[in-house]
PDB file of C-alpha atoms in Angstrom:
ATOM      1  CA  MET A   1      43.033  73.346-106.365  1.00 53.00           C
ATOM      2  CA  ALA A   2      45.290  73.956-103.396  1.00 49.00           C
ATOM      3  CA  GLY A   3      42.432  75.550-101.621  1.00 55.00           C
ATOM      4  CA  LEU A   4      40.291  72.441-101.986  1.00 54.00           C
ATOM      5  CA  PHE A   5      43.061  70.245-100.648  1.00 53.00           C
ATOM      6  CA  PHE A   6      43.565  72.478 -97.624  1.00 52.00           C
ATOM      7  CA  HIS A   7      39.859  72.501 -97.002  1.00 57.00           C
ATOM      8  CA  ALA A   8      39.743  68.677 -97.094  1.00 61.00           C
ATOM      9  CA  ILE A   9      42.541  68.447 -94.563  1.00 62.00           C
ATOM     10  CA  ILE A  10      40.708  70.749 -92.167  1.00 63.00           C
ATOM     11  CA  CYS A  11      37.545  68.679 -92.502  1.00 60.00           C
ATOM     12  CA  ALA A  12      39.463  65.503 -91.782  1.00 64.00           C
ATOM     13  CA  VAL A  13      41.053  66.977 -88.662  1.00 54.00           C
ATOM     14  CA  VAL A  14      37.676  68.192 -87.412  1.00 54.00           C
ATOM     15  CA  GLY A  15      36.193  64.764 -88.070  1.00 62.00           C
ATOM     16  CA  LEU A  16      38.949  63.057 -86.074  1.00 59.00           C
ATOM     17  CA  ILE A  17      38.444  65.442 -83.177  1.00 55.00           C
ATOM     18  CA  VAL A  18      34.717  64.810 -83.183  1.00 50.00           C
ATOM     19  CA  ALA A  19      35.236  61.034 -83.315  1.00 55.00           C
ATOM     20  CA  GLY A  20      37.702  61.165 -80.398  1.00 52.00           C
ATOM     21  CA  CYS A  21      35.300  63.084 -78.220  1.00 45.00           C
ATOM     22  CA  SER A  22      32.521  60.671 -79.000  1.00 52.00           C
ATOM     23  CA  SER A  23      34.551  57.579 -78.054  1.00 48.00           C
ATOM     24  CA  GLY A  24      35.791  59.290 -74.869  1.00 44.00           C
ATOM     25  CA  SER A  25      32.278  59.998 -73.709  1.00 45.00           C
ATOM     26  CA  LYS A  26      31.244  56.361 -74.310  1.00 46.00           C
ATOM     27  CA  SER A  27      34.154  54.995 -72.285  1.00 43.00           C
ATOM     28  CA  VAL A  28      33.382  57.177 -69.240  1.00 42.00           C
ATOM     29  CA  ALA A  29      29.626  56.518 -69.196  1.00 44.00           C
ATOM     30  CA  PRO A  30      29.710  52.995 -67.645  1.00 46.00           C
ATOM     31  CA  ALA A  31      31.621  54.241 -64.572  1.00 46.00           C
ATOM     32  CA  SER A  32      28.927  56.702 -63.565  1.00 51.00           C
ATOM     33  CA  GLY A  33      25.739  55.235 -65.043  1.00 53.00           C
ATOM     34  CA  PRO A  34      22.497  54.141 -63.237  1.00 53.00           C
ATOM     35  CA  ALA A  35      23.477  50.420 -63.274  1.00 51.00           C
ATOM     36  CA  GLU A  36      26.545  51.056 -61.100  1.00 52.00           C
ATOM     37  CA  ARG A  37      24.520  53.099 -58.592  1.00 56.00           C
ATOM     38  CA  SER A  38      21.834  50.356 -58.343  1.00 53.00           C
ATOM     39  CA  ALA A  39      24.520  47.767 -57.571  1.00 51.00           C
ATOM     40  CA  VAL A  40      25.849  49.847 -54.679  1.00 55.00           C
ATOM     41  CA  GLU A  41      22.429  50.810 -53.261  1.00 62.00           C
ATOM     42  CA  ARG A  42      20.809  47.248 -53.496  1.00 66.00           C
ATOM     43  CA  PRO A  43      18.597  46.483 -50.334  1.00 65.00           C
ATOM     44  CA  PRO A  44      19.192  43.362 -48.087  1.00 68.00           C
ATOM     45  CA  ARG A  45      17.976  40.013 -49.459  1.00 70.00           C
ATOM     46  CA  PRO A  46      14.581  39.007 -47.943  1.00 74.00           C
ATOM     47  CA  ALA A  47      14.240  35.682 -45.958  1.00 76.00           C
ATOM     48  CA  THR A  48      13.511  32.662 -48.101  1.00 87.00           C
ATOM     49  CA  LEU A  49      11.403  29.553 -47.414  1.00 85.00           C
ATOM     50  CA  GLU A  50      14.626  27.650 -46.741  1.00 85.00           C
ATOM     51  CA  ASP A  51      15.525  30.091 -43.964  1.00 85.00           C
ATOM     52  CA  VAL A  52      12.076  29.660 -42.385  1.00 87.00           C
ATOM     53  CA  ARG A  53      12.347  25.875 -42.602  1.00 86.00           C
ATOM     54  CA  LYS A  54      15.718  25.855 -40.852  1.00 88.00           C
ATOM     55  CA  THR A  55      14.376  28.102 -38.085  1.00 89.00           C
ATOM     56  CA  GLN A  56      11.402  25.780 -37.538  1.00 90.00           C
ATOM     57  CA  GLU A  57      13.676  22.736 -37.406  1.00 90.00           C
ATOM     58  CA  THR A  58      15.823  24.410 -34.736  1.00 91.00           C
ATOM     59  CA  GLN A  59      12.761  25.264 -32.660  1.00 92.00           C
ATOM     60  CA  THR A  60      11.382  21.716 -33.043  1.00 92.00           C
ATOM     61  CA  GLN A  61      14.659  20.238 -31.821  1.00 92.00           C
ATOM     62  CA  GLU A  62      14.622  22.542 -28.786  1.00 91.00           C
ATOM     63  CA  VAL A  63      11.026  21.565 -27.955  1.00 92.00           C
ATOM     64  CA  GLY A  64      11.954  17.884 -28.272  1.00 90.00           C
ATOM     65  CA  ARG A  65      14.873  18.344 -25.898  1.00 91.00           C
ATOM     66  CA  LEU A  66      12.697  20.087 -23.306  1.00 93.00           C
ATOM     67  CA  THR A  67      10.011  17.402 -23.662  1.00 91.00           C
ATOM     68  CA  GLY A  68      12.601  14.717 -22.988  1.00 89.00           C
ATOM     69  CA  GLU A  69      13.738  16.505 -19.837  1.00 90.00           C
ATOM     70  CA  VAL A  70      10.137  16.776 -18.607  1.00 91.00           C
ATOM     71  CA  LYS A  71       9.584  13.049 -19.190  1.00 90.00           C
ATOM     72  CA  ALA A  72      12.773  12.256 -17.284  1.00 89.00           C
ATOM     73  CA  LEU A  73      11.570  14.365 -14.349  1.00 90.00           C
ATOM     74  CA  ASP A  74       8.176  12.621 -14.438  1.00 89.00           C
ATOM     75  CA  ALA A  75       9.873   9.218 -14.366  1.00 87.00           C
ATOM     76  CA  GLN A  76      12.035  10.275 -11.427  1.00 87.00           C
ATOM     77  CA  GLN A  77       8.970  11.538  -9.569  1.00 91.00           C
ATOM     78  CA  ALA A  78       7.134   8.245 -10.189  1.00 87.00           C
ATOM     79  CA  PHE A  79      10.144   6.335  -8.877  1.00 87.00           C
ATOM     80  CA  LEU A  80      10.237   8.447  -5.712  1.00 88.00           C
ATOM     81  CA  VAL A  81       6.504   7.924  -5.172  1.00 86.00           C
ATOM     82  CA  THR A  82       6.983   4.159  -5.507  1.00 82.00           C
ATOM     83  CA  GLU A  83       9.875   4.221  -3.039  1.00 83.00           C
ATOM     84  CA  LEU A  84       7.784   6.221  -0.573  1.00 86.00           C
ATOM     85  CA  LYS A  85       4.934   3.733  -0.874  1.00 84.00           C
ATOM     86  CA  SER A  86       7.329   0.830  -0.309  1.00 80.00           C
ATOM     87  CA  LEU A  87       8.758   2.503   2.786  1.00 83.00           C
ATOM     88  CA  SER A  88       5.250   3.136   4.099  1.00 80.00           C
ATOM     89  CA  GLU A  89       4.373  -0.540   3.651  1.00 81.00           C
ATOM     90  CA  GLN A  90       7.552  -1.604   5.440  1.00 82.00           C
ATOM     91  CA  LEU A  91       6.739   0.771   8.282  1.00 81.00           C
ATOM     92  CA  ALA A  92       3.237  -0.697   8.543  1.00 78.00           C
ATOM     93  CA  LYS A  93       4.681  -4.222   8.703  1.00 78.00           C
ATOM     94  CA  LEU A  94       7.126  -3.183  11.400  1.00 76.00           C
ATOM     95  CA  LYS A  95       4.289  -1.629  13.373  1.00 76.00           C
ATOM     96  CA  ALA A  96       2.284  -4.843  13.025  1.00 73.00           C
ATOM     97  CA  SER A  97       5.288  -6.844  14.254  1.00 71.00           C
ATOM     98  CA  VAL A  98       5.588  -4.557  17.271  1.00 73.00           C
ATOM     99  CA  ASP A  99       1.885  -5.005  17.982  1.00 72.00           C
ATOM    100  CA  ASP A 100       2.240  -8.772  17.705  1.00 72.00           C
ATOM    101  CA  ALA A 101       5.163  -8.747  20.118  1.00 69.00           C
ATOM    102  CA  ARG A 102       3.115  -6.636  22.508  1.00 71.00           C
ATOM    103  CA  LEU A 103       0.245  -9.117  22.291  1.00 72.00           C
ATOM    104  CA  ALA A 104       2.638 -11.958  23.049  1.00 66.00           C
ATOM    105  CA  VAL A 105       3.965 -10.126  26.101  1.00 64.00           C
ATOM    106  CA  GLU A 106       0.443  -9.383  27.276  1.00 65.00           C
ATOM    107  CA  ALA A 107      -0.463 -13.031  26.803  1.00 62.00           C
ATOM    108  CA  ILE A 108       2.461 -14.047  28.996  1.00 61.00           C
ATOM    109  CA  GLN A 109       1.523 -11.450  31.586  1.00 59.00           C
ATOM    110  CA  ARG A 110      -2.071 -12.671  31.636  1.00 59.00           C
ATOM    111  CA  ALA A 111      -0.885 -16.237  31.929  1.00 56.00           C
ATOM    112  CA  THR A 112       1.551 -15.603  34.775  1.00 51.00           C
ATOM    113  CA  PRO A 113      -1.068 -14.751  37.450  1.00 46.00           C
ATOM    114  CA  VAL A 114      -2.655 -18.144  36.882  1.00 44.00           C
ATOM    115  CA  THR A 115       0.332 -19.817  38.587  1.00 44.00           C
ATOM    116  CA  PRO A 116      -0.724 -18.936  42.178  1.00 43.00           C
ATOM    117  CA  PRO A 117      -2.950 -22.063  42.362  1.00 44.00           C
ATOM    118  CA  ALA A 118       0.311 -23.871  43.084  1.00 48.00           C
ATOM    119  CA  THR A 119       0.485 -22.044  46.462  1.00 45.00           C
ATOM    120  CA  PRO A 120      -2.586 -23.636  48.106  1.00 45.00           C
ATOM    121  CA  PRO A 121      -0.593 -26.692  49.292  1.00 45.00           C
ATOM    122  CA  PRO A 122       1.029 -24.588  52.058  1.00 42.00           C
ATOM    123  CA  ALA A 123      -2.472 -23.435  53.045  1.00 42.00           C
ATOM    124  CA  ALA A 124      -3.548 -27.047  53.230  1.00 39.00           C
ATOM    125  CA  LEU A 125      -0.518 -27.851  55.334  1.00 36.00           C
ATOM    126  CA  SER A 126      -1.497 -25.064  57.692  1.00 41.00           C
ATOM    127  CA  GLN A 127      -4.362 -27.282  58.854  1.00 44.00           C
ATOM    128  CA  PRO A 128      -2.551 -30.055  60.759  1.00 44.00           C
ATOM    129  CA  PRO A 129      -5.588 -31.695  62.455  1.00 42.00           C
ATOM    130  CA  PRO A 130      -6.727 -33.779  59.457  1.00 43.00           C
ATOM    131  CA  PRO A 131      -4.029 -36.437  59.034  1.00 41.00           C
ATOM    132  CA  MET A 132      -5.178 -37.240  55.473  1.00 42.00           C
ATOM    133  CA  LEU A 133      -4.471 -33.776  54.098  1.00 38.00           C
ATOM    134  CA  PRO A 134      -0.904 -34.470  52.927  1.00 38.00           C
ATOM    135  CA  PRO A 135      -2.075 -37.180  50.483  1.00 40.00           C
ATOM    136  CA  ALA A 136      -4.574 -34.640  49.107  1.00 38.00           C
ATOM    137  CA  ALA A 137      -1.691 -32.523  47.844  1.00 38.00           C
ATOM    138  CA  PRO A 138      -0.965 -34.695  44.765  1.00 39.00           C
ATOM    139  CA  PRO A 139      -4.378 -33.938  43.166  1.00 38.00           C
ATOM    140  CA  ARG A 140      -3.560 -30.236  43.384  1.00 40.00           C
ATOM    141  CA  ALA A 141      -0.187 -30.960  41.872  1.00 37.00           C
ATOM    142  CA  ALA A 142      -2.038 -32.654  39.037  1.00 38.00           C
ATOM    143  CA  VAL A 143      -3.592 -29.293  38.155  1.00 38.00           C
ATOM    144  CA  ALA A 144      -0.143 -27.747  37.959  1.00 41.00           C
ATOM    145  CA  PRO A 145       1.093 -29.465  34.762  1.00 42.00           C
ATOM    146  CA  PRO A 146      -0.642 -26.928  32.496  1.00 42.00           C
ATOM    147  CA  THR A 147       1.450 -24.153  34.056  1.00 43.00           C
ATOM    148  CA  PRO A 148       4.601 -24.978  32.061  1.00 43.00           C
ATOM    149  CA  THR A 149       2.466 -24.591  28.940  1.00 41.00           C
ATOM    150  CA  LEU A 150       1.318 -21.183  30.121  1.00 46.00           C
ATOM    151  CA  ARG A 151       4.911 -20.030  30.318  1.00 54.00           C
ATOM    152  CA  ASN A 152       6.011 -21.768  27.122  1.00 77.00           C
ATOM    153  CA  PRO A 153       7.587 -19.059  24.955  1.00 82.00           C
ATOM    154  CA  ASP A 154       7.200 -21.269  21.875  1.00 88.00           C
ATOM    155  CA  ALA A 155       3.433 -21.274  22.356  1.00 92.00           C
ATOM    156  CA  ASP A 156       3.325 -17.506  22.709  1.00 93.00           C
ATOM    157  CA  ARG A 157       5.456 -17.034  19.610  1.00 93.00           C
ATOM    158  CA  MET A 158       3.283 -19.452  17.648  1.00 93.00           C
ATOM    159  CA  PHE A 159       0.130 -17.584  18.686  1.00 96.00           C
ATOM    160  CA  ALA A 160       1.636 -14.188  17.805  1.00 95.00           C
ATOM    161  CA  ALA A 161       2.849 -15.463  14.418  1.00 95.00           C
ATOM    162  CA  ALA A 162      -0.578 -16.868  13.538  1.00 95.00           C
ATOM    163  CA  LEU A 163      -2.242 -13.613  14.563  1.00 95.00           C
ATOM    164  CA  ALA A 164       0.216 -11.686  12.384  1.00 95.00           C
ATOM    165  CA  LYS A 165      -0.781 -13.859   9.417  1.00 94.00           C
ATOM    166  CA  LEU A 166      -4.438 -13.064  10.036  1.00 94.00           C
ATOM    167  CA  ARG A 167      -3.722  -9.343  10.251  1.00 94.00           C
ATOM    168  CA  ALA A 168      -1.789  -9.525   6.992  1.00 94.00           C
ATOM    169  CA  GLY A 169      -4.825 -11.034   5.269  1.00 93.00           C
ATOM    170  CA  GLU A 170      -3.314 -14.531   4.976  1.00 94.00           C
ATOM    171  CA  ASP A 171      -6.491 -16.113   6.319  1.00 94.00           C
ATOM    172  CA  GLY A 172      -5.819 -19.663   5.106  1.00 93.00           C
ATOM    173  CA  GLN A 173      -2.311 -19.808   6.563  1.00 95.00           C
ATOM    174  CA  ALA A 174      -3.528 -18.220   9.793  1.00 94.00           C
ATOM    175  CA  ALA A 175      -6.225 -20.893  10.170  1.00 95.00           C
ATOM    176  CA  LEU A 176      -3.607 -23.636   9.751  1.00 96.00           C
ATOM    177  CA  GLU A 177      -1.258 -22.107  12.322  1.00 96.00           C
ATOM    178  CA  PHE A 178      -4.006 -21.498  14.872  1.00 95.00           C
ATOM    179  CA  THR A 179      -5.201 -25.092  14.402  1.00 96.00           C
ATOM    180  CA  GLU A 180      -1.676 -26.341  15.091  1.00 96.00           C
ATOM    181  CA  PHE A 181      -1.501 -24.093  18.154  1.00 96.00           C
ATOM    182  CA  VAL A 182      -4.762 -25.470  19.598  1.00 95.00           C
ATOM    183  CA  THR A 183      -3.622 -29.025  18.897  1.00 96.00           C
ATOM    184  CA  GLN A 184      -0.259 -28.599  20.633  1.00 95.00           C
ATOM    185  CA  PHE A 185      -1.392 -26.350  23.488  1.00 95.00           C
ATOM    186  CA  PRO A 186      -5.065 -27.119  24.253  1.00 94.00           C
ATOM    187  CA  ASN A 187      -4.730 -25.816  27.831  1.00 93.00           C
ATOM    188  CA  HIS A 188      -3.004 -22.565  26.949  1.00 94.00           C
ATOM    189  CA  PRO A 189      -4.865 -19.423  28.121  1.00 93.00           C
ATOM    190  CA  GLN A 190      -5.094 -18.314  24.501  1.00 94.00           C
ATOM    191  CA  ALA A 191      -6.399 -21.661  23.207  1.00 95.00           C
ATOM    192  CA  ALA A 192     -10.040 -20.504  23.225  1.00 96.00           C
ATOM    193  CA  ALA A 193      -9.090 -17.261  21.476  1.00 96.00           C
ATOM    194  CA  ALA A 194      -7.087 -19.248  18.922  1.00 96.00           C
ATOM    195  CA  GLN A 195     -10.125 -21.440  18.237  1.00 97.00           C
ATOM    196  CA  ASN A 196     -12.223 -18.333  17.681  1.00 96.00           C
ATOM    197  CA  TRP A 197      -9.576 -16.946  15.302  1.00 97.00           C
ATOM    198  CA  ILE A 198      -9.860 -20.146  13.263  1.00 96.00           C
ATOM    199  CA  GLY A 199     -13.572 -19.466  12.883  1.00 95.00           C
ATOM    200  CA  GLU A 200     -12.801 -15.833  12.085  1.00 96.00           C
ATOM    201  CA  ALA A 201     -10.409 -16.875   9.302  1.00 96.00           C
ATOM    202  CA  PHE A 202     -13.128 -18.951   7.626  1.00 97.00           C
ATOM    203  CA  TYR A 203     -15.681 -16.169   8.189  1.00 97.00           C
ATOM    204  CA  ARG A 204     -13.442 -13.689   6.395  1.00 96.00           C
ATOM    205  CA  GLN A 205     -13.148 -16.121   3.489  1.00 95.00           C
ATOM    206  CA  ARG A 206     -16.983 -16.315   3.427  1.00 95.00           C
ATOM    207  CA  ASP A 207     -16.900 -20.020   4.207  1.00 96.00           C
ATOM    208  CA  TYR A 208     -19.706 -19.490   6.707  1.00 96.00           C
ATOM    209  CA  LYS A 209     -20.579 -23.157   7.100  1.00 96.00           C
ATOM    210  CA  GLN A 210     -17.065 -24.106   8.226  1.00 96.00           C
ATOM    211  CA  ALA A 211     -16.866 -20.953  10.329  1.00 96.00           C
ATOM    212  CA  VAL A 212     -19.937 -22.109  12.283  1.00 96.00           C
ATOM    213  CA  VAL A 213     -18.240 -25.475  12.868  1.00 96.00           C
ATOM    214  CA  GLU A 214     -15.111 -23.783  14.256  1.00 96.00           C
ATOM    215  CA  PHE A 215     -16.996 -21.305  16.456  1.00 97.00           C
ATOM    216  CA  GLN A 216     -19.106 -24.160  17.804  1.00 96.00           C
ATOM    217  CA  LYS A 217     -15.888 -25.874  18.947  1.00 96.00           C
ATOM    218  CA  THR A 218     -15.251 -22.871  21.180  1.00 96.00           C
ATOM    219  CA  VAL A 219     -18.753 -23.163  22.628  1.00 95.00           C
ATOM    220  CA  ASP A 220     -18.337 -26.910  23.242  1.00 95.00           C
ATOM    221  CA  ASN A 221     -14.700 -27.106  24.404  1.00 95.00           C
ATOM    222  CA  TYR A 222     -14.125 -23.842  26.271  1.00 95.00           C
ATOM    223  CA  THR A 223     -17.333 -23.350  28.206  1.00 91.00           C
ATOM    224  CA  GLN A 224     -15.596 -21.589  31.104  1.00 90.00           C
ATOM    225  CA  THR A 225     -14.073 -18.814  29.008  1.00 91.00           C
ATOM    226  CA  THR A 226     -15.424 -15.472  27.879  1.00 90.00           C
ATOM    227  CA  GLN A 227     -14.651 -16.468  24.293  1.00 95.00           C
ATOM    228  CA  VAL A 228     -17.929 -18.417  24.188  1.00 96.00           C
ATOM    229  CA  ALA A 229     -19.931 -15.192  24.035  1.00 95.00           C
ATOM    230  CA  GLU A 230     -17.869 -13.981  21.073  1.00 96.00           C
ATOM    231  CA  ALA A 231     -18.248 -17.360  19.369  1.00 96.00           C
ATOM    232  CA  LEU A 232     -22.042 -17.299  19.736  1.00 96.00           C
ATOM    233  CA  LEU A 233     -22.149 -13.754  18.379  1.00 96.00           C
ATOM    234  CA  LYS A 234     -20.170 -14.816  15.305  1.00 97.00           C
ATOM    235  CA  ILE A 235     -22.319 -17.922  14.832  1.00 96.00           C
ATOM    236  CA  GLY A 236     -25.280 -15.563  14.567  1.00 96.00           C
ATOM    237  CA  LEU A 237     -23.459 -13.506  11.927  1.00 97.00           C
ATOM    238  CA  CYS A 238     -22.643 -16.647   9.939  1.00 97.00           C
ATOM    239  CA  LYS A 239     -26.252 -17.833  10.145  1.00 96.00           C
ATOM    240  CA  ARG A 240     -27.480 -14.469   8.919  1.00 96.00           C
ATOM    241  CA  ALA A 241     -24.986 -14.518   6.034  1.00 96.00           C
ATOM    242  CA  MET A 242     -26.322 -17.946   5.035  1.00 96.00           C
ATOM    243  CA  GLY A 243     -29.892 -16.645   5.073  1.00 96.00           C
ATOM    244  CA  ASP A 244     -30.866 -18.413   8.296  1.00 96.00           C
ATOM    245  CA  ALA A 245     -32.508 -15.517  10.121  1.00 95.00           C
ATOM    246  CA  ALA A 246     -34.044 -17.771  12.769  1.00 95.00           C
ATOM    247  CA  GLY A 247     -30.679 -19.382  13.519  1.00 95.00           C
ATOM    248  CA  ALA A 248     -29.028 -15.989  13.806  1.00 95.00           C
ATOM    249  CA  ARG A 249     -31.692 -14.741  16.211  1.00 96.00           C
ATOM    250  CA  ALA A 250     -31.380 -17.885  18.332  1.00 96.00           C
ATOM    251  CA  ALA A 251     -27.601 -17.478  18.623  1.00 96.00           C
ATOM    252  CA  TRP A 252     -27.840 -13.809  19.591  1.00 96.00           C
ATOM    253  CA  GLU A 253     -30.583 -14.458  22.123  1.00 96.00           C
ATOM    254  CA  GLN A 254     -28.385 -17.144  23.660  1.00 96.00           C
ATOM    255  CA  VAL A 255     -25.548 -14.626  24.007  1.00 95.00           C
ATOM    256  CA  ILE A 256     -27.834 -12.149  25.755  1.00 96.00           C
ATOM    257  CA  LYS A 257     -29.242 -14.828  28.034  1.00 95.00           C
ATOM    258  CA  GLN A 258     -25.957 -16.452  29.102  1.00 94.00           C
ATOM    259  CA  TYR A 259     -23.661 -13.396  29.019  1.00 95.00           C
ATOM    260  CA  PRO A 260     -25.963 -10.386  29.518  1.00 94.00           C
ATOM    261  CA  ARG A 261     -23.197  -7.993  30.595  1.00 93.00           C
ATOM    262  CA  SER A 262     -20.664  -8.902  27.925  1.00 94.00           C
ATOM    263  CA  GLU A 263     -19.711  -6.747  24.968  1.00 95.00           C
ATOM    264  CA  ALA A 264     -20.925  -9.533  22.699  1.00 94.00           C
ATOM    265  CA  ALA A 265     -24.376  -9.304  24.313  1.00 94.00           C
ATOM    266  CA  SER A 266     -24.443  -5.558  23.674  1.00 94.00           C
ATOM    267  CA  GLN A 267     -23.633  -6.152  20.008  1.00 96.00           C
ATOM    268  CA  ALA A 268     -26.208  -8.942  19.815  1.00 95.00           C
ATOM    269  CA  ARG A 269     -28.897  -6.559  21.067  1.00 95.00           C
ATOM    270  CA  GLY A 270     -27.885  -4.142  18.325  1.00 94.00           C
ATOM    271  CA  PHE A 271     -28.132  -6.877  15.673  1.00 95.00           C
ATOM    272  CA  LEU A 272     -31.555  -7.925  16.921  1.00 94.00           C
ATOM    273  CA  ALA A 273     -32.703  -4.313  16.877  1.00 90.00           C
ATOM    274  CA  GLY A 274     -31.304  -3.862  13.372  1.00 82.00           C
ATOM    275  CA  ARG A 275     -29.017  -1.013  14.431  1.00 61.00           C
ATOM    276  CA  THR A 276     -25.860  -2.465  12.892  1.00 59.00           C
ATOM    277  CA  ASN A 277     -24.804  -4.722  10.068  1.00 57.00           C
ATOM    278  CA  GLY A 278     -22.005  -6.405  11.961  1.00 55.00           C
ATOM    279  CA  GLY A 279     -18.618  -7.343  10.578  1.00 52.00           C
ATOM    280  CA  SER A 280     -15.341  -8.939  11.422  1.00 47.00           C
ATOM    281  CA  ARG A 281     -12.237  -7.286  12.716  1.00 44.00           C
ATOM    282  CA  VAL A 282      -8.862  -8.404  13.980  1.00 44.00           C
ATOM    283  CA  ARG A 283      -8.149  -6.959  17.385  1.00 44.00           C
TER     284      ARG A 283
END
């Protein structure tokens, strides 16, 4: 009986020992198992669609910024080009003004030599035998009145201003100013040229009928000037533009006949020979 009891105690002790070892092994296993090692050795997280989207947005913003800078540079370049064009136009206008002033000075210089006709009275006085010569001086003095007009700076300025209008393409205004010039200063050395410029203004506006009328005034009123040859040449051009070939030929033949050595006659020969189409220019 005692032996059975002792044997039971031994079995119980052995069972407790076995149970303790089993629980100890279970408690240690989680610390060194495969799950813990996988947590430590986990690879980096791959990029997601959200990461790609953010990267694209950043790049798009950078491209937009650069595009804005390029547009700003283009606008600045366009502004500079406009400024350069404006300066070029101003320079051209200044050059035209200088040319007009030069023409005015040349007009005065051409007009000044005309004044010597006032000197013949002393030559007449140098012939004392005819007693009636002194009374003959007043008629020569009567020719002198136009000389103040020749030296009139207002007339020269008016002519230069009208010519500047014509050069600037303001044909209508130029015609009005030249007409006023001819009305106020009919005996001015540039009056015949002014009358031709009136015809030129209408010619450039393709009002050929009125241009013929104005050029004909030069032919009728300034017969002693070289401007008549130019007027006849332009009458021929107007006639041709209106389809009047016979009228054009007649005008050009008249130029060649009356002014054979003039530049207008040379051009008329070219028109008759069909070597040139003609045209108008402001000189």
